[in-house]
Tab-separated table of N, CA and C in Angstrom:
chain	number	residue	atom	x	y	z
C	1	MET	N	21.420	-0.550	-20.183
C	1	MET	CA	20.353	0.439	-20.081
C	1	MET	C	19.292	0.027	-19.364
C	2	PRO	N	18.728	0.831	-18.453
C	2	PRO	CA	17.768	0.194	-17.653
C	2	PRO	C	16.464	-0.084	-18.399
C	3	LEU	N	15.653	-0.960	-18.034
C	3	LEU	CA	14.317	-1.422	-18.543
C	3	LEU	C	13.385	-0.601	-18.139
C	4	GLU	N	12.380	-0.177	-19.268
C	4	GLU	CA	11.390	0.618	-19.120
C	4	GLU	C	10.284	-0.009	-18.315
C	5	PRO	N	9.993	0.296	-17.154
C	5	PRO	CA	8.967	-0.409	-16.449
C	5	PRO	C	7.450	-0.234	-16.975
C	6	ASP	N	6.634	-1.424	-16.821
C	6	ASP	CA	5.322	-1.600	-17.120
C	6	ASP	C	4.453	-1.090	-15.823
C	7	LYS	N	4.507	0.039	-15.505
C	7	LYS	CA	4.091	0.402	-14.043
C	7	LYS	C	2.576	0.112	-13.752
C	8	PRO	N	1.775	0.507	-14.754
C	8	PRO	CA	0.446	0.160	-14.638
C	8	PRO	C	0.398	-1.406	-14.359
C	9	LEU	N	1.028	-2.287	-14.892
C	9	LEU	CA	0.981	-3.683	-14.687
C	9	LEU	C	1.514	-4.024	-13.276
C	10	TYR	N	2.299	-3.489	-12.840
C	10	TYR	CA	2.920	-3.757	-11.391
C	10	TYR	C	2.115	-3.289	-10.217
C	11	PHE	N	1.511	-2.194	-10.716
C	11	PHE	CA	0.515	-1.679	-9.754
C	11	PHE	C	-0.849	-2.527	-9.571
C	12	LYS	N	-1.357	-2.774	-10.809
C	12	LYS	CA	-2.376	-3.721	-10.885
C	12	LYS	C	-2.207	-5.013	-10.302
C	13	ARG	N	-1.005	-5.811	-10.221
C	13	ARG	CA	-0.835	-6.825	-9.654
C	13	ARG	C	-0.570	-6.868	-8.042
C	14	ALA	N	-0.048	-5.791	-7.818
C	14	ALA	CA	0.321	-5.428	-6.527
C	14	ALA	C	-0.960	-5.262	-5.629
C	15	LEU	N	-1.952	-4.284	-6.217
C	15	LEU	CA	-3.237	-4.072	-5.594
C	15	LEU	C	-4.158	-5.336	-5.803
C	16	ARG	N	-3.912	-6.290	-6.422
C	16	ARG	CA	-4.833	-7.586	-6.477
C	16	ARG	C	-3.964	-8.416	-5.208
C	17	LYS	N	-2.982	-7.959	-4.668
C	17	LYS	CA	-2.253	-8.392	-3.514
C	17	LYS	C	-1.186	-9.930	-4.117
C	18	ARG	N	-0.948	-9.540	-5.229
C	18	ARG	CA	-0.189	-10.567	-5.955
C	18	ARG	C	1.275	-9.780	-6.210
C	19	CYS	N	2.250	-10.655	-6.411
C	19	CYS	CA	3.705	-10.264	-6.814
C	19	CYS	C	3.575	-9.444	-7.828
C	20	PRO	N	4.329	-8.126	-7.685
C	20	PRO	CA	4.254	-7.128	-9.028
C	20	PRO	C	5.307	-7.777	-10.024
C	21	GLN	N	6.021	-8.767	-9.937
C	21	GLN	CA	7.081	-9.111	-10.813
C	21	GLN	C	6.287	-10.297	-11.689
C	22	CYS	N	5.882	-11.173	-11.236
C	22	CYS	CA	5.169	-12.323	-11.786
C	22	CYS	C	3.827	-12.236	-11.708
C	23	GLY	N	3.112	-11.900	-11.015
C	23	GLY	CA	1.377	-11.578	-10.765
C	23	GLY	C	1.026	-13.064	-10.082
C	24	GLU	N	1.741	-13.978	-9.740
C	24	GLU	CA	1.339	-15.368	-9.085
C	24	GLU	C	1.478	-15.362	-7.625
C	25	GLY	N	2.508	-15.224	-7.153
C	25	GLY	CA	2.792	-15.364	-5.611
C	25	GLY	C	1.849	-14.300	-5.059
C	26	ARG	N	1.481	-14.698	-3.782
C	26	ARG	CA	0.609	-13.777	-2.773
C	26	ARG	C	1.645	-13.018	-2.170
C	27	LEU	N	1.100	-11.740	-1.808
C	27	LEU	CA	1.672	-10.770	-1.171
C	27	LEU	C	1.869	-10.947	0.275
C	28	PHE	N	0.707	-11.390	0.874
C	28	PHE	CA	0.592	-11.519	2.237
C	28	PHE	C	0.173	-12.841	2.580
C	29	ARG	N	0.826	-12.971	3.860
C	29	ARG	CA	0.626	-14.396	4.673
C	29	ARG	C	-0.540	-14.212	5.761
C	30	GLY	N	-0.994	-12.981	5.958
C	30	GLY	CA	-2.113	-12.889	6.920
C	30	GLY	C	-2.482	-11.321	6.697
C	31	PHE	N	-3.350	-10.817	7.285
C	31	PHE	CA	-3.666	-9.559	7.352
C	31	PHE	C	-2.428	-8.541	7.367
C	32	ALA	N	-2.029	-7.760	6.461
C	32	ALA	CA	-0.936	-7.103	6.704
C	32	ALA	C	0.314	-7.397	7.233
C	33	ARG	N	0.423	-8.793	6.630
C	33	ARG	CA	1.654	-9.517	7.083
C	33	ARG	C	2.342	-9.792	5.613
C	34	LEU	N	3.455	-9.093	5.286
C	34	LEU	CA	4.179	-9.139	3.910
C	34	LEU	C	4.923	-10.418	3.932
C	35	HIS	N	4.848	-11.356	3.085
C	35	HIS	CA	5.637	-12.538	2.789
C	35	HIS	C	7.400	-11.788	2.753
C	36	GLU	N	8.167	-12.531	3.013
C	36	GLU	CA	9.660	-12.274	2.761
C	36	GLU	C	9.944	-12.148	1.459
C	37	SER	N	9.178	-13.114	0.564
C	37	SER	CA	9.544	-13.357	-0.965
C	37	SER	C	8.303	-14.050	-1.644
C	38	CYS	N	8.593	-13.958	-2.789
C	38	CYS	CA	7.311	-14.435	-3.710
C	38	CYS	C	7.430	-16.168	-3.825
C	39	SER	N	6.492	-16.628	-3.412
C	39	SER	CA	6.698	-18.158	-3.757
C	39	SER	C	6.650	-18.590	-5.016
C	40	SER	N	6.432	-17.871	-5.975
C	40	SER	CA	6.368	-18.466	-7.298
C	40	SER	C	7.783	-17.896	-8.092
C	41	CYS	N	8.219	-16.693	-8.115
C	41	CYS	CA	9.447	-16.082	-8.580
C	41	CYS	C	10.575	-15.894	-7.722
C	42	ALA	N	10.490	-15.864	-6.379
C	42	ALA	CA	11.369	-15.638	-5.281
C	42	ALA	C	11.897	-14.226	-5.217
C	43	LEU	N	11.041	-13.306	-5.813
C	43	LEU	CA	11.114	-11.874	-5.652
C	43	LEU	C	11.520	-11.401	-4.133
C	44	ARG	N	12.228	-10.983	-3.699
C	44	ARG	CA	12.204	-10.587	-2.187
C	44	ARG	C	11.353	-9.242	-1.908
C	45	PHE	N	10.352	-9.330	-0.991
C	45	PHE	CA	9.610	-7.946	-1.157
C	45	PHE	C	10.256	-7.401	0.081
C	46	ARG	N	11.151	-7.787	1.198
C	46	ARG	CA	11.672	-7.096	2.027
C	46	ARG	C	13.274	-7.265	1.915
C	47	ARG	N	13.708	-6.730	1.164
C	47	ARG	CA	15.130	-6.751	1.196
C	47	ARG	C	16.099	-5.993	2.257
C	48	GLU	N	15.473	-4.985	2.840
C	48	GLU	CA	16.181	-4.546	4.110
C	48	GLU	C	15.402	-3.843	4.915
C	49	SER	N	15.910	-3.524	6.122
C	49	SER	CA	15.232	-2.993	7.434
C	49	SER	C	14.736	-1.832	6.755
C	50	GLY	N	13.601	-1.671	7.293
C	50	GLY	CA	12.873	-0.214	6.960
C	50	GLY	C	12.157	-0.254	5.464
C	51	SER	N	12.094	-1.260	4.575
C	51	SER	CA	11.842	-1.234	3.287
C	51	SER	C	10.250	-0.844	3.267
C	52	GLN	N	9.463	-0.955	4.351
C	52	GLN	CA	8.019	-0.652	4.270
C	52	GLN	C	7.802	0.683	4.953
C	53	THR	N	8.711	1.632	5.318
C	53	THR	CA	8.416	2.851	5.660
C	53	THR	C	7.796	3.543	5.107
C	54	GLY	N	7.816	3.511	3.773
C	54	GLY	CA	7.217	4.505	3.003
C	54	GLY	C	5.559	4.128	2.927
C	55	ALA	N	5.558	2.885	3.124
C	55	ALA	CA	3.982	2.544	3.120
C	55	ALA	C	3.321	3.035	4.392
C	56	MET	N	4.047	3.098	5.467
C	56	MET	CA	3.463	3.747	6.429
C	56	MET	C	2.939	5.073	6.557
C	57	TYR	N	4.221	5.679	5.739
C	57	TYR	CA	3.857	7.408	5.455
C	57	TYR	C	2.690	7.449	4.330
C	58	PHE	N	2.743	6.735	3.541
C	58	PHE	CA	1.564	6.825	2.521
C	58	PHE	C	0.267	6.568	3.186
C	59	CYS	N	0.183	5.343	4.035
C	59	CYS	CA	-0.852	5.262	4.672
C	59	CYS	C	-1.469	6.378	5.621
C	60	ALA	N	-0.446	6.923	6.246
C	60	ALA	CA	-0.711	8.027	7.188
C	60	ALA	C	-1.217	9.156	6.343
C	61	ALA	N	-0.638	9.420	5.172
C	61	ALA	CA	-1.016	10.571	4.665
C	61	ALA	C	-2.464	10.551	3.847
C	62	VAL	N	-3.006	9.400	3.372
C	62	VAL	CA	-4.394	9.039	2.890
C	62	VAL	C	-5.241	9.094	4.062
C	63	THR	N	-4.612	8.539	5.249
C	63	THR	CA	-5.551	8.585	6.285
C	63	THR	C	-5.910	10.022	6.726
C	64	GLU	N	-4.946	10.802	6.752
C	64	GLU	CA	-5.284	11.945	7.352
C	64	GLU	C	-6.112	12.998	6.124
C	65	ILE	N	-5.919	12.542	4.820
C	65	ILE	CA	-6.933	13.186	3.980
C	65	ILE	C	-8.261	12.840	4.226
C	66	PHE	N	-8.549	11.629	4.549
C	66	PHE	CA	-9.591	11.095	4.874
C	66	PHE	C	-10.359	11.585	6.123
C	67	ALA	N	-9.439	11.702	7.074
C	67	ALA	CA	-9.870	12.473	8.427
C	67	ALA	C	-10.374	13.869	8.135
C	68	ALA	N	-9.642	14.642	7.203
C	68	ALA	CA	-10.012	16.057	6.871
C	68	ALA	C	-11.245	16.249	6.276
C	69	LEU	N	-11.511	15.129	5.138
C	69	LEU	CA	-12.640	15.179	4.516
C	69	LEU	C	-13.915	14.700	5.288
C	70	LEU	N	-13.793	13.896	6.180
C	70	LEU	CA	-14.758	13.257	7.154
C	70	LEU	C	-15.052	14.157	7.802
C	71	ALA	N	-14.145	15.044	8.534
C	71	ALA	CA	-14.651	16.343	9.338
C	71	ALA	C	-15.272	17.352	8.688
C	72	VAL	N	-14.805	17.747	7.674
C	72	VAL	CA	-15.919	18.878	6.736
C	72	VAL	C	-17.189	18.331	6.472
C	73	GLY	N	-17.138	16.851	6.289
C	73	GLY	CA	-18.460	16.362	5.799
C	73	GLY	C	-19.265	16.144	7.101
C	74	MET	N	-18.773	15.675	8.191
C	74	MET	CA	-19.499	15.842	9.358
C	74	MET	C	-19.774	17.221	9.824
C	75	PHE	N	-19.103	18.090	9.849
C	75	PHE	CA	-19.262	19.592	10.178
C	75	PHE	C	-20.645	20.115	9.228
C	76	LEU	N	-20.440	19.733	7.868
C	76	LEU	CA	-21.577	20.458	6.968
C	76	LEU	C	-22.914	19.551	6.982
C	77	LEU	N	-22.833	18.269	7.383
C	77	LEU	CA	-23.747	17.235	6.799
C	77	LEU	C	-24.565	16.914	8.176
C	78	THR	N	-24.015	17.305	9.416
C	78	THR	CA	-24.742	16.844	10.561
C	78	THR	C	-24.879	17.960	11.519
C	79	ASP	N	-25.655	17.487	12.536
C	79	ASP	CA	-25.904	18.853	13.612
C	79	ASP	C	-25.327	17.909	15.018
C	80	TRP	N	-24.420	17.053	14.863
C	80	TRP	CA	-24.137	16.474	16.099
C	80	TRP	C	-23.189	17.159	17.274
C	81	SER	N	-23.228	16.688	18.299
C	81	SER	CA	-22.510	17.405	19.319
C	81	SER	C	-20.892	17.313	19.157
C	82	LEU	N	-20.075	18.141	19.807
C	82	LEU	CA	-18.722	17.434	19.655
C	82	LEU	C	-18.294	16.632	20.018
C	83	PRO	N	-18.638	15.814	21.213
C	83	PRO	CA	-18.156	14.686	21.464
C	83	PRO	C	-18.746	13.460	20.845
C	84	VAL	N	-19.844	13.610	20.362
C	84	VAL	CA	-20.435	12.413	19.440
C	84	VAL	C	-19.620	12.606	18.175
C	85	ALA	N	-19.386	13.712	17.381
C	85	ALA	CA	-18.620	13.883	16.270
C	85	ALA	C	-17.213	13.334	16.419
C	86	LEU	N	-16.595	13.598	17.515
C	86	LEU	CA	-15.402	13.165	17.722
C	86	LEU	C	-15.395	11.813	17.966
C	87	THR	N	-15.987	11.044	18.459
C	87	THR	CA	-16.105	9.708	18.743
C	87	THR	C	-16.413	8.759	17.516
C	88	VAL	N	-17.387	9.260	16.660
C	88	VAL	CA	-17.658	8.642	15.478
C	88	VAL	C	-16.604	9.047	14.484
C	89	GLY	N	-16.030	10.125	14.491
C	89	GLY	CA	-14.800	10.416	13.546
C	89	GLY	C	-13.633	9.455	13.837
C	90	THR	N	-13.448	9.514	15.293
C	90	THR	CA	-12.179	8.645	15.636
C	90	THR	C	-12.307	7.239	15.184
C	91	LEU	N	-13.566	6.726	15.308
C	91	LEU	CA	-13.758	5.266	15.025
C	91	LEU	C	-13.638	4.884	13.778
C	92	LEU	N	-14.352	5.864	12.703
C	92	LEU	CA	-14.196	5.784	11.488
C	92	LEU	C	-12.657	5.875	10.790
C	93	VAL	N	-11.960	6.862	11.454
C	93	VAL	CA	-10.585	7.120	10.889
C	93	VAL	C	-9.500	5.894	11.244
C	94	LEU	N	-10.014	5.317	12.492
C	94	LEU	CA	-9.105	4.161	12.898
C	94	LEU	C	-9.584	3.099	11.892
C	95	ALA	N	-10.709	2.695	11.585
C	95	ALA	CA	-11.064	1.804	11.071
C	95	ALA	C	-10.859	1.778	9.383
C	96	PHE	N	-10.757	3.307	8.974
C	96	PHE	CA	-10.044	3.332	7.688
C	96	PHE	C	-8.656	3.056	7.487
C	97	SER	N	-8.031	3.434	8.474
C	97	SER	CA	-6.401	3.151	8.636
C	97	SER	C	-6.147	1.660	8.672
C	98	TYR	N	-7.073	0.823	9.374
C	98	TYR	CA	-6.889	-0.278	9.672
C	98	TYR	C	-6.960	-0.991	8.264
C	99	VAL	N	-8.153	-0.881	7.441
C	99	VAL	CA	-8.448	-1.421	6.343
C	99	VAL	C	-7.376	-0.986	5.224
C	100	PHE	N	-6.920	0.375	5.374
C	100	PHE	CA	-6.242	0.996	4.054
C	100	PHE	C	-4.524	0.358	4.305
C	101	LEU	N	-4.271	-0.058	5.517
C	101	LEU	CA	-2.873	-0.428	5.430
C	101	LEU	C	-2.481	-1.662	4.804
C	102	PRO	N	-3.057	-2.802	4.367
C	102	PRO	CA	-2.672	-3.580	3.346
C	102	PRO	C	-2.404	-3.066	2.257
C	103	VAL	N	-3.393	-1.993	1.793
C	103	VAL	CA	-3.281	-1.365	0.257
C	103	VAL	C	-2.257	-0.948	0.131
C	104	SER	N	-1.932	-0.052	1.168
C	104	SER	CA	-0.659	0.986	1.121
C	104	SER	C	0.764	0.174	1.022
C	105	MET	N	0.680	-0.999	1.905
C	105	MET	CA	1.735	-1.963	1.924
C	105	MET	C	2.056	-2.611	0.399
C	106	ALA	N	1.011	-3.087	-0.298
C	106	ALA	CA	0.975	-3.502	-1.717
C	106	ALA	C	1.236	-2.273	-2.590
C	107	PHE	N	0.647	-1.302	-2.517
C	107	PHE	CA	1.221	0.084	-3.292
C	107	PHE	C	2.517	0.207	-3.113
C	108	TRP	N	2.982	0.280	-2.037
C	108	TRP	CA	4.410	0.669	-1.754
C	108	TRP	C	5.444	-0.424	-2.504
C	109	THR	N	5.145	-1.881	-2.139
C	109	THR	CA	5.752	-3.087	-2.946
C	109	THR	C	5.893	-2.821	-4.348
C	110	ALA	N	4.894	-2.058	-4.981
C	110	ALA	CA	4.906	-1.797	-6.308
C	110	ALA	C	5.779	-0.600	-6.609
C	111	VAL	N	5.648	0.261	-5.993
C	111	VAL	CA	6.476	1.539	-6.100
C	111	VAL	C	8.098	1.046	-6.025
C	112	GLU	N	8.359	0.376	-5.211
C	112	GLU	CA	9.620	-0.029	-4.958
C	112	GLU	C	10.009	-0.845	-6.122
C	113	TYR	N	9.292	-1.724	-6.605
C	113	TYR	CA	9.761	-2.906	-7.731
C	113	TYR	C	9.869	-1.940	-8.936
C	114	SER	N	8.925	-1.001	-9.169
C	114	SER	CA	8.968	-0.013	-10.462
C	114	SER	C	10.171	0.613	-10.508
C	115	THR	N	10.534	1.111	-9.421
C	115	THR	CA	11.941	1.938	-9.570
C	115	THR	C	13.028	0.980	-9.297
C	116	ASP	N	12.927	-0.305	-8.732
C	116	ASP	CA	14.175	-1.199	-9.150
C	116	ASP	C	14.335	-1.431	-10.664
C	117	VAL	N	13.184	-1.913	-11.317
C	117	VAL	CA	13.273	-2.091	-12.626
C	117	VAL	C	13.598	-0.806	-13.523
C	118	SER	N	13.431	0.236	-13.126
C	118	SER	CA	13.785	1.567	-13.963
C	118	SER	C	15.284	1.619	-13.635
C	119	ASN	N	15.729	1.150	-12.535
C	119	ASN	CA	17.081	1.321	-11.998
C	119	ASN	C	18.150	0.156	-12.801
C	120	GLY	N	17.250	-0.566	-13.421
C	120	GLY	CA	18.260	-1.760	-13.922
C	120	GLY	C	18.756	-2.690	-12.715
C	121	GLU	N	18.205	-2.782	-11.579
C	121	GLU	CA	18.846	-3.625	-10.505
C	121	GLU	C	18.647	-5.310	-10.988
C	122	SER	N	19.583	-5.792	-10.352
C	122	SER	CA	20.034	-7.180	-11.044
C	122	SER	C	18.934	-8.082	-10.547
C	123	TRP	N	18.325	-7.730	-9.188
C	123	TRP	CA	17.419	-8.892	-8.645
C	123	TRP	C	16.013	-8.986	-9.311
C	124	VAL	N	15.667	-7.938	-10.242
C	124	VAL	CA	14.536	-8.043	-10.983
C	124	VAL	C	14.508	-8.509	-12.149
C	125	GLU	N	13.509	-9.258	-12.530
C	125	GLU	CA	13.370	-9.858	-13.628
C	125	GLU	C	11.853	-9.593	-14.521
C	126	PRO	N	11.528	-8.420	-14.891
C	126	PRO	CA	10.346	-8.129	-15.461
C	126	PRO	C	9.763	-9.089	-16.373
C	127	ARG	N	8.255	-9.307	-16.172
C	127	ARG	CA	7.619	-10.449	-16.928
C	127	ARG	C	6.549	-9.928	-17.214
C	128	ALA	N	5.898	-10.282	-18.506
C	128	ALA	CA	4.571	-9.583	-19.047
C	128	ALA	C	3.384	-10.287	-18.383
């Protein structure tokens, strides 16, 4: 029978950029450069090619929502010309996307891990 995942714990650990399984090892070796596995418990973060595709889609979706809210906010709250609004908006959206990418990668790592725990995969060892 599959284990019941403690999803809030896994997401809390991952969003602190720590291994969702043990909470000890670091997820990243640099900015948005995911380690292959945890240095503490050896959980593999990238078991297959394309395992972070979901993180890219998640980052893109959240960035698009940010861009839409920013566009509405700039339209309602400023009287900038179109070229100025496009320049400022583009720079802000690019900066947001850059900063949000590691967050989305950490979030997606927790999604994959909690799914693996729910499915009772042999390579996961949930810890409190």
